[in-house]
Short mmCIF file of N, CA and C and ligand atoms in Angstrom, two decimals:
data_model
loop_
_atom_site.label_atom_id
_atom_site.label_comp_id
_atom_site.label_asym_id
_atom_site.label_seq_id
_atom_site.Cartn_x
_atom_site.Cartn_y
_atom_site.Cartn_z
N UNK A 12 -54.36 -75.24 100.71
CA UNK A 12 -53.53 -76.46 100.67
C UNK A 12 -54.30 -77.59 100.00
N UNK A 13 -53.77 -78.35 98.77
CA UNK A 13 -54.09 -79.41 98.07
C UNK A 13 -54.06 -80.71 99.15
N UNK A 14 -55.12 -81.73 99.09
CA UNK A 14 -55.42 -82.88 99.94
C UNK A 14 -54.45 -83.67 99.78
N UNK A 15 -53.24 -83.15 98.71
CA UNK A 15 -51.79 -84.31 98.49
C UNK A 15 -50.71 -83.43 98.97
N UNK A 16 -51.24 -82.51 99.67
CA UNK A 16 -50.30 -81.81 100.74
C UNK A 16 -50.00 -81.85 102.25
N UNK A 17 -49.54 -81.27 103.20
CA UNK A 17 -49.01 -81.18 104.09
C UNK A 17 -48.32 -79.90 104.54
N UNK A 18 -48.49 -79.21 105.48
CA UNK A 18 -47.78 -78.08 105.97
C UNK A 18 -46.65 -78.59 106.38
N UNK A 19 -45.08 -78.30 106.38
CA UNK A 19 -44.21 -78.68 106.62
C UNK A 19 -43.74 -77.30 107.61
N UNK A 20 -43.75 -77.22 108.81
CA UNK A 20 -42.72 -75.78 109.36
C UNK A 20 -41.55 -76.26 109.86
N UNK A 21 -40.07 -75.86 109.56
CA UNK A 21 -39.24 -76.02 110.53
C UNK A 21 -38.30 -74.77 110.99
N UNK A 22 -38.30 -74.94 112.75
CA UNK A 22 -38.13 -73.97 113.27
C UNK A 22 -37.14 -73.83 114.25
N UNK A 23 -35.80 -73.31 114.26
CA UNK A 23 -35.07 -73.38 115.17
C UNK A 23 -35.18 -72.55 115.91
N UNK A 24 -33.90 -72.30 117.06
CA UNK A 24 -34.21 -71.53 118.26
C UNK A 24 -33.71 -70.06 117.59
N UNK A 25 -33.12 -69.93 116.65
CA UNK A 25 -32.70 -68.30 115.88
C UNK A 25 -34.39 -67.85 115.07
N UNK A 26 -34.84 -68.89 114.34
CA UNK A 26 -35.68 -68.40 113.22
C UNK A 26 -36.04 -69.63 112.65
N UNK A 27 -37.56 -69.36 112.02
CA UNK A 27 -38.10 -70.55 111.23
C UNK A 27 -37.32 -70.47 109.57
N UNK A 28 -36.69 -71.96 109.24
CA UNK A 28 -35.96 -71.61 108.38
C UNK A 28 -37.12 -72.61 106.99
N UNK A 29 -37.86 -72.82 107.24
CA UNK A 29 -38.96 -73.49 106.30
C UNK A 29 -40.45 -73.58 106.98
N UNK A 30 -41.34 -73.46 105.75
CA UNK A 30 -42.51 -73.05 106.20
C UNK A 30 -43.65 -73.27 104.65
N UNK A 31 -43.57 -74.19 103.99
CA UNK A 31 -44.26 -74.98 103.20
C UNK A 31 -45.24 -75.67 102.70
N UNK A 32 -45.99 -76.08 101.88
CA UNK A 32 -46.68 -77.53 101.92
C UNK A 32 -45.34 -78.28 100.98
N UNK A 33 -45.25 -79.15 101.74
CA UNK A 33 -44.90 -80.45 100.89
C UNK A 33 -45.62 -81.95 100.42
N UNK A 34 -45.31 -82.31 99.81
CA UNK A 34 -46.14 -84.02 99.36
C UNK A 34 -45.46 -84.79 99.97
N UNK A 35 -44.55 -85.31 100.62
CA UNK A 35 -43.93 -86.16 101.59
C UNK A 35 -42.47 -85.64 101.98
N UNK A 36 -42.80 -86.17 103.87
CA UNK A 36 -40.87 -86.16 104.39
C UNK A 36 -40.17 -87.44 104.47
N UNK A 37 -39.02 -87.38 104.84
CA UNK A 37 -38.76 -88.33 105.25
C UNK A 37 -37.82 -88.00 106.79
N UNK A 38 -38.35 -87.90 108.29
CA UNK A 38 -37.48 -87.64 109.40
C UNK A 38 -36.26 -88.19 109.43
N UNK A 39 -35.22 -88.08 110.23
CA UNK A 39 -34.06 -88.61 110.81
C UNK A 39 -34.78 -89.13 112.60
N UNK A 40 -35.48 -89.88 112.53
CA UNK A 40 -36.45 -89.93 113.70
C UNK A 40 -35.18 -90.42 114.46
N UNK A 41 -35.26 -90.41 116.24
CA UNK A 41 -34.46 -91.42 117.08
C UNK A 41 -34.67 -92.62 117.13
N UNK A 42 -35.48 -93.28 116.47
CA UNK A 42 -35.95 -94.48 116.60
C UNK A 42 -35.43 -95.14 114.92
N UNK A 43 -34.99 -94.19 114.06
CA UNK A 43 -35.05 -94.46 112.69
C UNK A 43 -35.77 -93.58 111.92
N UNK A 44 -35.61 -93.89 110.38
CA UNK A 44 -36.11 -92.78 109.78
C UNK A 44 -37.37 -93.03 109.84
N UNK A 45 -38.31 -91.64 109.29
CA UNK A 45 -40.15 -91.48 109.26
C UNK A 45 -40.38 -91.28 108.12
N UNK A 46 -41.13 -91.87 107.17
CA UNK A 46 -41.50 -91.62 105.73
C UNK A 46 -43.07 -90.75 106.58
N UNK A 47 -43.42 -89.40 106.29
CA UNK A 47 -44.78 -88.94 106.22
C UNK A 47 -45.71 -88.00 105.08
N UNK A 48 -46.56 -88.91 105.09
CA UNK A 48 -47.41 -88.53 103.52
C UNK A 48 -48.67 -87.86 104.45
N UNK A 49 -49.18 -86.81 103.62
CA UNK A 49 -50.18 -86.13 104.33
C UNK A 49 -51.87 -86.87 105.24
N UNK A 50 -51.73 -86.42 105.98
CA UNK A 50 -53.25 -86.87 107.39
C UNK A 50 -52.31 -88.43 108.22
N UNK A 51 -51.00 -88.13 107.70
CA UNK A 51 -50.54 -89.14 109.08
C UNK A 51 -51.06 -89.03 110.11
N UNK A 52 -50.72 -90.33 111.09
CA UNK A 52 -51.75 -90.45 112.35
C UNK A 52 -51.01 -88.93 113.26
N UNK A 53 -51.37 -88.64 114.11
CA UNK A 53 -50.54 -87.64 115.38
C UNK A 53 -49.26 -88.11 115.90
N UNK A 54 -48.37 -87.82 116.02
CA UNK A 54 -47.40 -87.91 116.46
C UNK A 54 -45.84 -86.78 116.94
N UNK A 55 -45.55 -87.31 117.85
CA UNK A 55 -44.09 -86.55 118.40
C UNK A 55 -43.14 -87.48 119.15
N UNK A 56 -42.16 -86.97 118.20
CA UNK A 56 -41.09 -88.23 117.92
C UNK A 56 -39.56 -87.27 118.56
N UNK A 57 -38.39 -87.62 118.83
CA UNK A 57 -37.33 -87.06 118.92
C UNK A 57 -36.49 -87.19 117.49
N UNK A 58 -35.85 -85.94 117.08
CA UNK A 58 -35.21 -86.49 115.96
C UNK A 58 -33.72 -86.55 116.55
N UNK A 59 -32.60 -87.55 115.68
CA UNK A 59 -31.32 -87.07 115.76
C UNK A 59 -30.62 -86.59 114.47
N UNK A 60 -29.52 -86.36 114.40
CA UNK A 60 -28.67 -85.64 113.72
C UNK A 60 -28.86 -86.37 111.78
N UNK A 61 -29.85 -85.88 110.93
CA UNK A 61 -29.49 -86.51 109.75
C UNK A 61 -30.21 -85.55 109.05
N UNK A 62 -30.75 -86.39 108.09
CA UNK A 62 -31.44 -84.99 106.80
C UNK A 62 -32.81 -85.31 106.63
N UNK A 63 -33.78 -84.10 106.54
CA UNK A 63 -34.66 -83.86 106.67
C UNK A 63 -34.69 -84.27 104.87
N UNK A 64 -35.88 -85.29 104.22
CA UNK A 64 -35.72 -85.03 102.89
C UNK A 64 -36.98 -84.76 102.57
N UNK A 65 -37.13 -84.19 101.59
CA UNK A 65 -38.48 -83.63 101.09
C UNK A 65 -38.64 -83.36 99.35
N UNK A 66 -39.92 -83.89 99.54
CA UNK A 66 -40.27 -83.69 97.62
C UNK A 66 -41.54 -83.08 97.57
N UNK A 67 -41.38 -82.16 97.23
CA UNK A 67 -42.50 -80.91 97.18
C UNK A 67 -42.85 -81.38 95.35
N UNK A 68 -44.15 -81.02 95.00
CA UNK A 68 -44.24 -80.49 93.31
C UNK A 68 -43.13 -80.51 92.45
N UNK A 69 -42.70 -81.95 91.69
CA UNK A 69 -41.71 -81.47 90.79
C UNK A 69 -40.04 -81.18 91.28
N UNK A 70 -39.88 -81.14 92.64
CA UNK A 70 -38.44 -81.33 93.16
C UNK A 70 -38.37 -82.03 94.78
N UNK A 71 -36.99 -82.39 94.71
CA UNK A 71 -36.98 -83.61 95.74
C UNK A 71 -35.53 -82.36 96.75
N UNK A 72 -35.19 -82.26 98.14
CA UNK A 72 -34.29 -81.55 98.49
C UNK A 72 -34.14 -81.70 99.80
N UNK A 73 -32.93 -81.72 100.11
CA UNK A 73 -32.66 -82.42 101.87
C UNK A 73 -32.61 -80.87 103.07
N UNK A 74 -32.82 -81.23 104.09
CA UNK A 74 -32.14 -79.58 105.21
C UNK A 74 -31.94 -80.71 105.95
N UNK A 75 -30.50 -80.35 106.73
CA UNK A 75 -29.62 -80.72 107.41
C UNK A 75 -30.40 -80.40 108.70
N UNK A 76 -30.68 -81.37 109.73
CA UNK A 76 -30.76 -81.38 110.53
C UNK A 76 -29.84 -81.72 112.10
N UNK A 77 -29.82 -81.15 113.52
CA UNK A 77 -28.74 -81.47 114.10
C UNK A 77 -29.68 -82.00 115.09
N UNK A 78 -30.84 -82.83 115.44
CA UNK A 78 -31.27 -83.11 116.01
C UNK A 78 -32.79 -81.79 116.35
N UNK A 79 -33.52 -82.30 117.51
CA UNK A 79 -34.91 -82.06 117.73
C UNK A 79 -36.17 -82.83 118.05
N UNK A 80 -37.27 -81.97 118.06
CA UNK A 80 -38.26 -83.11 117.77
C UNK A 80 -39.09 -82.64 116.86
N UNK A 81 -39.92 -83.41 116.35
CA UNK A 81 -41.28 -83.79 115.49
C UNK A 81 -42.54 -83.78 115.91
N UNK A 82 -43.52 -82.68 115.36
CA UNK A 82 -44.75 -83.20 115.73
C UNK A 82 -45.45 -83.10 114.62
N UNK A 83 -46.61 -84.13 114.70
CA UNK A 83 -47.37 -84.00 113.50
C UNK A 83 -48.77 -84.34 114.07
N UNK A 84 -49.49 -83.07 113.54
CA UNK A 84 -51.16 -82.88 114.34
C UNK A 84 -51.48 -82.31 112.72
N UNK A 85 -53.22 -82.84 112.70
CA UNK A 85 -54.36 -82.38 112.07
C UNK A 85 -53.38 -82.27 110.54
N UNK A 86 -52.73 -83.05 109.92
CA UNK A 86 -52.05 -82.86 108.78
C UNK A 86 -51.26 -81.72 108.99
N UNK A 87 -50.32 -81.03 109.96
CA UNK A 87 -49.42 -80.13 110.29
C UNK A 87 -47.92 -80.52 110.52
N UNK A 88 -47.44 -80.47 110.23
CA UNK A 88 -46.61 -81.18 110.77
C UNK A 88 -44.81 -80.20 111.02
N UNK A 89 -44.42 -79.90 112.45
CA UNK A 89 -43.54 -78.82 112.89
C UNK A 89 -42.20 -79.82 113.12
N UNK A 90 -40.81 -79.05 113.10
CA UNK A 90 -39.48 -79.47 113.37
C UNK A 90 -39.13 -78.64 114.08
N UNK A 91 -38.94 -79.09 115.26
CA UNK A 91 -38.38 -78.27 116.29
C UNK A 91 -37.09 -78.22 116.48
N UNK A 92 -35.88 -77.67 115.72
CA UNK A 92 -34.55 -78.50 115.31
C UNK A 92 -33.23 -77.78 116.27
N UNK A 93 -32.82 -78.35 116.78
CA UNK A 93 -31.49 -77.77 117.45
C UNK A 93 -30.86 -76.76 116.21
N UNK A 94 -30.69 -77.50 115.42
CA UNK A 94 -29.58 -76.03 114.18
C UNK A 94 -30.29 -77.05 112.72
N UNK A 95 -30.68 -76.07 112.05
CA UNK A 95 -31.29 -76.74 110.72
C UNK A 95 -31.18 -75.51 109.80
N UNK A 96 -30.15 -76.29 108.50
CA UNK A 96 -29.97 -75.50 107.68
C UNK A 96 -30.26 -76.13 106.08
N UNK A 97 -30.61 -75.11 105.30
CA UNK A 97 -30.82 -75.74 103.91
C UNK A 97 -29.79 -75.70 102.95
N UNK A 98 -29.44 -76.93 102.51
CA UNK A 98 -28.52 -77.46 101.52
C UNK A 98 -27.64 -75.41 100.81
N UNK A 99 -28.51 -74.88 100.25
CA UNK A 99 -27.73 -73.33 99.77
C UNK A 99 -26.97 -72.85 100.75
N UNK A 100 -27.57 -73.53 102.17
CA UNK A 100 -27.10 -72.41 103.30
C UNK A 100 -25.66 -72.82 103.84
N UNK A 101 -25.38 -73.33 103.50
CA UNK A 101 -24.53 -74.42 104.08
C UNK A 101 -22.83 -74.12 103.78
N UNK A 102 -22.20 -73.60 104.60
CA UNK A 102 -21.03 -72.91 104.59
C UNK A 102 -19.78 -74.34 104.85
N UNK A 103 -19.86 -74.59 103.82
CA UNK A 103 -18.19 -76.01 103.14
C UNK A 103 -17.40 -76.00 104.23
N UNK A 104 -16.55 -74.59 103.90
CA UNK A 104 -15.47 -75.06 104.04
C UNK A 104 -15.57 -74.85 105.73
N UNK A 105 -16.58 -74.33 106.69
CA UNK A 105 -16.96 -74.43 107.95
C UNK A 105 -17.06 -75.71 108.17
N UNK A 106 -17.84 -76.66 107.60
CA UNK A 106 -18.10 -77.85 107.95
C UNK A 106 -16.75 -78.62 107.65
N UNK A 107 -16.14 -78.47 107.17
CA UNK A 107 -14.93 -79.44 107.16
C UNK A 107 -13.99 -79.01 107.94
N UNK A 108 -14.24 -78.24 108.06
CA UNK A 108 -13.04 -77.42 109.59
C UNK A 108 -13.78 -77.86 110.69
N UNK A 109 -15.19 -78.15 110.75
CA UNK A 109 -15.60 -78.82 112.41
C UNK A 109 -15.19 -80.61 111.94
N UNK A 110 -15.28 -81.42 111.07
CA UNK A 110 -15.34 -82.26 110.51
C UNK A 110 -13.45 -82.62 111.27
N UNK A 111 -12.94 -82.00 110.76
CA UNK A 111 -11.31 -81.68 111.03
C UNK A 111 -10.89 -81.70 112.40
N UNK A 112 -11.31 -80.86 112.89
CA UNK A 112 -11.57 -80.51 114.49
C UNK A 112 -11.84 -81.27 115.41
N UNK A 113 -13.12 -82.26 114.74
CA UNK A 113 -14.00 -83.16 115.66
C UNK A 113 -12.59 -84.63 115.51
N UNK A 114 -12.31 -84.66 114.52
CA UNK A 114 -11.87 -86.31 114.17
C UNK A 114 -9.95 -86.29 114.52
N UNK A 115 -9.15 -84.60 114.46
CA UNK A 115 -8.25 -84.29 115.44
C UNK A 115 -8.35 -84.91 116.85
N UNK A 116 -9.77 -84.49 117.60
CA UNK A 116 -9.77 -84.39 118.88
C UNK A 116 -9.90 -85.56 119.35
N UNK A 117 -10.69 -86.22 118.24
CA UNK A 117 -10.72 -87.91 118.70
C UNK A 117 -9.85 -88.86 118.75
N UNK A 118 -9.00 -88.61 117.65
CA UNK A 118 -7.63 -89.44 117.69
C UNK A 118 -6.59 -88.78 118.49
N UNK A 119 -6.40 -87.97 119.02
CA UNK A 119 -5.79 -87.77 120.27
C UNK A 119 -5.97 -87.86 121.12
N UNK A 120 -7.23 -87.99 121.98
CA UNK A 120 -7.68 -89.00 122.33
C UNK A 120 -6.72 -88.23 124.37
N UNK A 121 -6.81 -86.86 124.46
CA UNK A 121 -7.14 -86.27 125.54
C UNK A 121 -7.56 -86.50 126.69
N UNK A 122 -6.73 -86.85 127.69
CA UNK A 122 -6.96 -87.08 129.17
C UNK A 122 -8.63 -86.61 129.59
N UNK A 123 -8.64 -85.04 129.24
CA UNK A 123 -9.84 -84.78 129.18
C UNK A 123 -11.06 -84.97 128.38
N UNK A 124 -10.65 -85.49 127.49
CA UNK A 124 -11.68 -84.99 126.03
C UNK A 124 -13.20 -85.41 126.43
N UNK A 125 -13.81 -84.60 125.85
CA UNK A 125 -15.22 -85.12 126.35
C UNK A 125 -15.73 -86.15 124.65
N UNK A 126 -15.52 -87.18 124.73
CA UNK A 126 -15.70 -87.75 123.72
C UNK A 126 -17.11 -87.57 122.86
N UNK A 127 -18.55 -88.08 123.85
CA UNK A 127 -19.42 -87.87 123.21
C UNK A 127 -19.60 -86.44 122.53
N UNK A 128 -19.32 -85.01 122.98
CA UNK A 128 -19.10 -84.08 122.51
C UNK A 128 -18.32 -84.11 121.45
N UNK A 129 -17.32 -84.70 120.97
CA UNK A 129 -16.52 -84.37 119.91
C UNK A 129 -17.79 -85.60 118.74
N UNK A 130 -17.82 -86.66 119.12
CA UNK A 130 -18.89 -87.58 118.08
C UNK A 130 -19.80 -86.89 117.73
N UNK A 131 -20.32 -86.07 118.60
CA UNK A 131 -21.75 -85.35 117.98
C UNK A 131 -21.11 -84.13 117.13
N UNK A 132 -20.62 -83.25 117.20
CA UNK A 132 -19.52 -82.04 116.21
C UNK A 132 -19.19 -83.07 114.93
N UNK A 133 -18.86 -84.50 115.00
CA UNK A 133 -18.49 -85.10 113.98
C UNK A 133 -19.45 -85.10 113.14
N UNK A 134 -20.82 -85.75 113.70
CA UNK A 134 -22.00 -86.13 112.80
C UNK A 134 -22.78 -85.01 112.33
N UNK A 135 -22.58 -83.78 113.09
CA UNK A 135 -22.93 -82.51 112.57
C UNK A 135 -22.38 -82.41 111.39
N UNK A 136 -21.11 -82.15 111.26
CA UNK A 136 -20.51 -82.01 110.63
C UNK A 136 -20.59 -82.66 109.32
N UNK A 137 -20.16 -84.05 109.20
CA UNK A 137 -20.61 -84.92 108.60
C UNK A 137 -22.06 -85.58 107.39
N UNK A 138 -22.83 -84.81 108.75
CA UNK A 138 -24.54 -84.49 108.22
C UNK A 138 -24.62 -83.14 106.82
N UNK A 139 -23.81 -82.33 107.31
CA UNK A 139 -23.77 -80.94 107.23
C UNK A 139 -23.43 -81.33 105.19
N UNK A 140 -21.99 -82.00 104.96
CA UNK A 140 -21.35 -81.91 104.02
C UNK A 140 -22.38 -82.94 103.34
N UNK A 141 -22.98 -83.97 103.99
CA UNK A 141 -23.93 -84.73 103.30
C UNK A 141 -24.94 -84.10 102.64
N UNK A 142 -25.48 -83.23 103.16
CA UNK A 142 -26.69 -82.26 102.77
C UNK A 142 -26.35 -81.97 101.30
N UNK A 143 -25.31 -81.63 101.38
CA UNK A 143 -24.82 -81.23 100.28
C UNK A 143 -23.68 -81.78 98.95
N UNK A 144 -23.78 -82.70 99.94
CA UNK A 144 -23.64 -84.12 98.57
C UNK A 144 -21.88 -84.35 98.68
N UNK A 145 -21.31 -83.94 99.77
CA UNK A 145 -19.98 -84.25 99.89
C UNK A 145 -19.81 -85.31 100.74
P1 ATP B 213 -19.14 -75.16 114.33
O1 ATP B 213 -18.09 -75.86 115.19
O2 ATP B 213 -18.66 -74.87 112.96
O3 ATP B 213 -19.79 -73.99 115.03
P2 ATP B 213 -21.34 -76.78 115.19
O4 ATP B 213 -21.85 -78.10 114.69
O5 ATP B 213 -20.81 -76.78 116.57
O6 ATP B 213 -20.30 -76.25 114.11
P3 ATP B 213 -23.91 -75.75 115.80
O7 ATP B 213 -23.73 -75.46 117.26
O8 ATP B 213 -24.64 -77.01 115.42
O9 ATP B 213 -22.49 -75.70 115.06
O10 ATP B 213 -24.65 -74.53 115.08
C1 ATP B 213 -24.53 -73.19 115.49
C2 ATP B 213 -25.17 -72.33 114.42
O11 ATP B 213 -24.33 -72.29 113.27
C3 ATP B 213 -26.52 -72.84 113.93
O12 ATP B 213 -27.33 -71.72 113.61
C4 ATP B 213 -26.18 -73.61 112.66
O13 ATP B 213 -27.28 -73.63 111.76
C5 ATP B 213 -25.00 -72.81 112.13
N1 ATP B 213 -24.02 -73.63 111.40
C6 ATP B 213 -23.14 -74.51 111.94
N2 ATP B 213 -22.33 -75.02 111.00
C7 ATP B 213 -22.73 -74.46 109.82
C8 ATP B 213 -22.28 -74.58 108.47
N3 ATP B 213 -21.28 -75.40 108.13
N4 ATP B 213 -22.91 -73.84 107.53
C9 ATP B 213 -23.92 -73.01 107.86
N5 ATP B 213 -24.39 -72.85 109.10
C10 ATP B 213 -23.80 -73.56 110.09
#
C-alpha cells in the first residue's frame, strides 16, 4: 500500500462487498458527512442511509449505503453496513418499486402504518437510485 493510500473494507452481514486501497472517502456519517484521507486520527462513527464516495487512482465512484458504522484504526479503515451495494449492482427498477411502495404508504397515511419504517424504505430507496444518478 502507497503512503497516499488507505485500506478501504466494506462489509455487510451477507458478504464483504469492497476491499481496496483508496486515496480518499467521503462517509454518510450520523453526525454528517466524513471527508477521510489516509493516517486519519482513530475513529468509530455511526453511519446513516447515503453514499459512500470514493476516488481511488484516476476514478471517483459512490456504493450506496443503508446505514452502519465506521471504523478507522492504524490507516484501516472498515464499513460495517446494514445493506451496501455498488452503483453496477443496483437493480432500478427494484428501487423504484420500494421508492413507490414507501411514498404509497405514506400518503395514505394508515391507522396502522408504522411511519418511521416506511421513511427509512423511502431513503433507501431514494439513496439507492441516487447511487446511480437517478
Ligand atoms: P426492498 O423493499 O426492495 O427489499 P429494502 O430497502 O427493504 O428494499 P434492504 O432490506 O435494505 O431492502 O436490503 C435487503 C437486501 O437486498 C440487501 O442485500 C440489499 O443490498 C439488497 N437490495 C435492496 N434493494 C436493492 C436494489 N434496488 N438493488 C440491488 N440490491 C438491493
Amino acid at each position: 500500500m502507497s503512503d497516499k493510500t488507505q485500506r478501504l473494507d466494506i462489509v455487510t452481514p451477507q458478504k464483504k462487498i469492497f476491499s481496496e486501497d483508496v486515496r480518499f472517502f467521503v462517509a454518510p456519517g450520523s453526525e454528517g458527512e466524513l471527508g477521510l484521507l489516509p493516517d486519519h486520527a482513530a475513529i468509530i462513527t455511526a453511519l446513516k442511509i447515503g453514499l459512500l464516495r470514493i476516488e481511488q487512482e484516476g476514478k471517483k465512484f459512490n456504493i450506496a449505503v443503508s446505514g452502519g458504522f465506521l471504523e478507522v484504526r492504524n490507516s484501516k479503515a472498515t464499513v460495517l453496513a446494514t445493506a451496501a451495494e455498488r452503483a453496477e449492482d443496483i437493480d432500478v427498477d427494484r428501487a423504484e418499486a420500494a421508492k413507490q411502495r414507501a411514498e404509497q404508504r405514506l400518503a395514505a397515511k394508515a391507522p396502522d402504518l408504522d411511519v418511521l419504517r416506511a421513511e427509512l424504505a423511502l431513503k433507501r430507496a431514494l439513496n439507492r437510485l441516487k447511487a446511480v444518478g437517478r
